[in-house]
Short mmCIF file of C-alpha atoms in Angstrom, two decimals:
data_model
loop_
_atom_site.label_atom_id
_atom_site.label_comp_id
_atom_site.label_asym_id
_atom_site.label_seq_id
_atom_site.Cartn_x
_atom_site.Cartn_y
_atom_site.Cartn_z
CA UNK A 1 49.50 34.23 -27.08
CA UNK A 2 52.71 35.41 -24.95
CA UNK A 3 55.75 34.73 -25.89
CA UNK A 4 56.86 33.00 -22.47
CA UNK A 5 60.38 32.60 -22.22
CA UNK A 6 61.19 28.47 -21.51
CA UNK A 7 63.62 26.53 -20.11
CA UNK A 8 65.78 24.40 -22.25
CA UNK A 9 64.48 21.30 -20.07
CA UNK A 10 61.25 22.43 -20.71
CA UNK A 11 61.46 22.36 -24.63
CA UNK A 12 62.97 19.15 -24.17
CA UNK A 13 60.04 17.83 -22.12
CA UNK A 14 57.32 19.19 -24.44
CA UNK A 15 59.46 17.84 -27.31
CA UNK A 16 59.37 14.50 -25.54
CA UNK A 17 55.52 14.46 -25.31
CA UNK A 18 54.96 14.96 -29.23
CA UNK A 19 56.84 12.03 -29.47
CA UNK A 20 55.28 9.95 -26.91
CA UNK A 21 51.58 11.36 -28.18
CA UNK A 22 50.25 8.30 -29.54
CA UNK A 23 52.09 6.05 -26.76
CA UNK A 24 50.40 8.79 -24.22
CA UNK A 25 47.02 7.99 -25.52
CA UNK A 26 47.86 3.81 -24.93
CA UNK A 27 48.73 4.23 -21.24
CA UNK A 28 45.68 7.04 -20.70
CA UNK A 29 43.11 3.84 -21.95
CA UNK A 30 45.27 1.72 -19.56
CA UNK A 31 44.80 3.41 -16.67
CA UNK A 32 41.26 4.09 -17.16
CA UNK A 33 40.78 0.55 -17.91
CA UNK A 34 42.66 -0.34 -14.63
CA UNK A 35 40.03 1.86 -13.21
CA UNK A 36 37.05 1.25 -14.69
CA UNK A 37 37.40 -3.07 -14.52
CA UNK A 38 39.74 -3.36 -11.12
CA UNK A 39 40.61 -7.02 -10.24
CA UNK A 40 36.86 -8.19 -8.76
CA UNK A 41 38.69 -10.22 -5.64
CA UNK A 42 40.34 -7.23 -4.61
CA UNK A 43 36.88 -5.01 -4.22
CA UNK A 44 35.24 -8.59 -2.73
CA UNK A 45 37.48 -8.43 0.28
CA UNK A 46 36.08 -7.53 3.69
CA UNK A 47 38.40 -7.30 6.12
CA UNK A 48 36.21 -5.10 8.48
CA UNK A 49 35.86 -7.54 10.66
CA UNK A 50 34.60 -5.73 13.96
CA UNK A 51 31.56 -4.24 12.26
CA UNK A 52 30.62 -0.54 11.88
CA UNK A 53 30.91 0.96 8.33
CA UNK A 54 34.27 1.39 6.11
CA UNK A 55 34.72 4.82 4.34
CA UNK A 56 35.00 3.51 0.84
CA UNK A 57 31.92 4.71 -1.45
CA UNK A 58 29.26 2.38 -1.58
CA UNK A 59 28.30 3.25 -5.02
CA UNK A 60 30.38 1.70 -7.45
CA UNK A 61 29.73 3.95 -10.41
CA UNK A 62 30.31 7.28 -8.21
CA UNK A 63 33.66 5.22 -6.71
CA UNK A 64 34.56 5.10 -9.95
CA UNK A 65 34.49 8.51 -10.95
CA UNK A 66 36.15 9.69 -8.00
CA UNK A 67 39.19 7.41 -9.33
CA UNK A 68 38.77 8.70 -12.35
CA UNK A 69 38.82 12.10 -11.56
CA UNK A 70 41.66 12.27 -8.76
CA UNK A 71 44.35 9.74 -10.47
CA UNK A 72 46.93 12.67 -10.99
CA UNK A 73 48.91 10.63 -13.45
CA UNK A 74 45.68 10.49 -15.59
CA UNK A 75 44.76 14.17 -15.16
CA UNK A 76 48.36 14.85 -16.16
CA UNK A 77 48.21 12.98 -19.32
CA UNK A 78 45.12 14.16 -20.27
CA UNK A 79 46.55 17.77 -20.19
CA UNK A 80 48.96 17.00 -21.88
CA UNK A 81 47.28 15.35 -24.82
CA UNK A 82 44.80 17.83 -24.47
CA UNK A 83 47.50 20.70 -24.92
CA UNK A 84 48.65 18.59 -28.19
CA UNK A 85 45.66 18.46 -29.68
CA UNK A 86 44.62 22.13 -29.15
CA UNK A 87 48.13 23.04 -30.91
CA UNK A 88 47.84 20.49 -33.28
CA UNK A 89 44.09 21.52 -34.77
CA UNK A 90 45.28 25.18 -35.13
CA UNK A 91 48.43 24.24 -37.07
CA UNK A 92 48.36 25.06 -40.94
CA UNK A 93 48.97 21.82 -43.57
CA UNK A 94 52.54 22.66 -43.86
CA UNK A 95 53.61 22.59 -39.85
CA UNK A 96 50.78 19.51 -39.94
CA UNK A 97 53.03 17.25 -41.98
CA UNK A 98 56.32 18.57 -40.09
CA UNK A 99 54.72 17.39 -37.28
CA UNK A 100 53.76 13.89 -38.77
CA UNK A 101 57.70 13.85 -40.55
CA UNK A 102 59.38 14.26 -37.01
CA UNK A 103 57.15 13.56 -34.27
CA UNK A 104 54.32 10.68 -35.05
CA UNK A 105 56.67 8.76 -38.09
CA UNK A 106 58.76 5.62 -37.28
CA UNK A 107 61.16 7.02 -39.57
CA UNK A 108 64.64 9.15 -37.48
CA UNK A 109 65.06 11.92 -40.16
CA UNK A 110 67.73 14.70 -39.94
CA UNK A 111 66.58 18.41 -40.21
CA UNK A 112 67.82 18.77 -43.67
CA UNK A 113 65.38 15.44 -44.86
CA UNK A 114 62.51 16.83 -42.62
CA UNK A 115 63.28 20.34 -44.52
CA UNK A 116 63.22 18.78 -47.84
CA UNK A 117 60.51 16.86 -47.66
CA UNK A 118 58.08 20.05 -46.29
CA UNK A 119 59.60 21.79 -49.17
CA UNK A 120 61.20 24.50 -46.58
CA UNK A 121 64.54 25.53 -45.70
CA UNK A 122 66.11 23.73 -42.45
CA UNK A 123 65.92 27.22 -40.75
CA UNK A 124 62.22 27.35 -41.63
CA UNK A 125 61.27 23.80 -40.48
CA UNK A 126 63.41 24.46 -37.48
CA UNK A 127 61.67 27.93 -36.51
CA UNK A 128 58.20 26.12 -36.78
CA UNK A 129 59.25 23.44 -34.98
CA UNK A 130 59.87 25.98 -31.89
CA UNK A 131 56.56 27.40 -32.98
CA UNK A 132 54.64 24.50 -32.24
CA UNK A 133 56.22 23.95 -28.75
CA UNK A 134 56.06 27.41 -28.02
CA UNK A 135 52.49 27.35 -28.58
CA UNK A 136 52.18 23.80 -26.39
CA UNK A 137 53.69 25.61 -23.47
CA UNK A 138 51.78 28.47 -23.58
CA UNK A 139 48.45 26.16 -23.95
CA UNK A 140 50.17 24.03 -20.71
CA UNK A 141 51.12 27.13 -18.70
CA UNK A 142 54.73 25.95 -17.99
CA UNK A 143 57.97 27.65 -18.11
#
């Protein structure tokens, strides 16, 4: 990969979305199941009351994956799940449990507890922390 040079908003951002991985993943079923089970009055109403044909799909299954596919919000979290993942699986053990230590654990640890407890110096938990978001921006394509 390139070393792309970021923005310090966009580290922050990426940053952000390790955190917010697992709560990602909630609102991703959330809006699919807001898409796949919408509110049955709301697709019962006919208000085409003069005749002549509506353009909404008539077939419910292909309506749905039109929804599915063009919700940007969706297609957004997706990638960036998707871009997590990706860096994730290619991670060695050692960045794998930094990543669990800061990112997916309740617990609000200081660098030097994060270091300890990955056996590494701060500097060396630090530098693979901007590793691993390195790597999810380059997977993402930002800047």
């Amino acid at each position: 990969m390139h070393d792309i040079k970021i923005t310090k908003s966009t580290f922050k951002k990426v940053e952000a979305e390790w955190f917010n991985y697992y709560r990602t993943l909630d609102e991703i079923k959330l809006i699919e199941d807001v898409i796949l089970h919408p509110y049955k009055e709301v697709w019962e109403q006919d208000d085409n009351t003069g005749g002549g044909k509506n353009n909404i799909i008539s077939n419910p299954t292909e309506a749905t994956t039109i929804r599915l596919t063009k919700h940007k919000q969706l297609n957004h979290l997706r990638e960036v799940t998707s871009a997590i993942e990706t860096v994730y699986k290619e991670l060695n053990e050692e960045r794998k449990k930094l990543v669990h230590i800061r990112y997916w654990s309740k617990r609000k640890l200081v660098w030097d507890r994060i270091a300890e407890e990955c056996y590494v110096s701060r500097r060396q938990a630090i530098n693979w922390r901007d590793e691993i978001i390195q790597a999810t921006v380059e997977v993402l394509g930002w800047r």
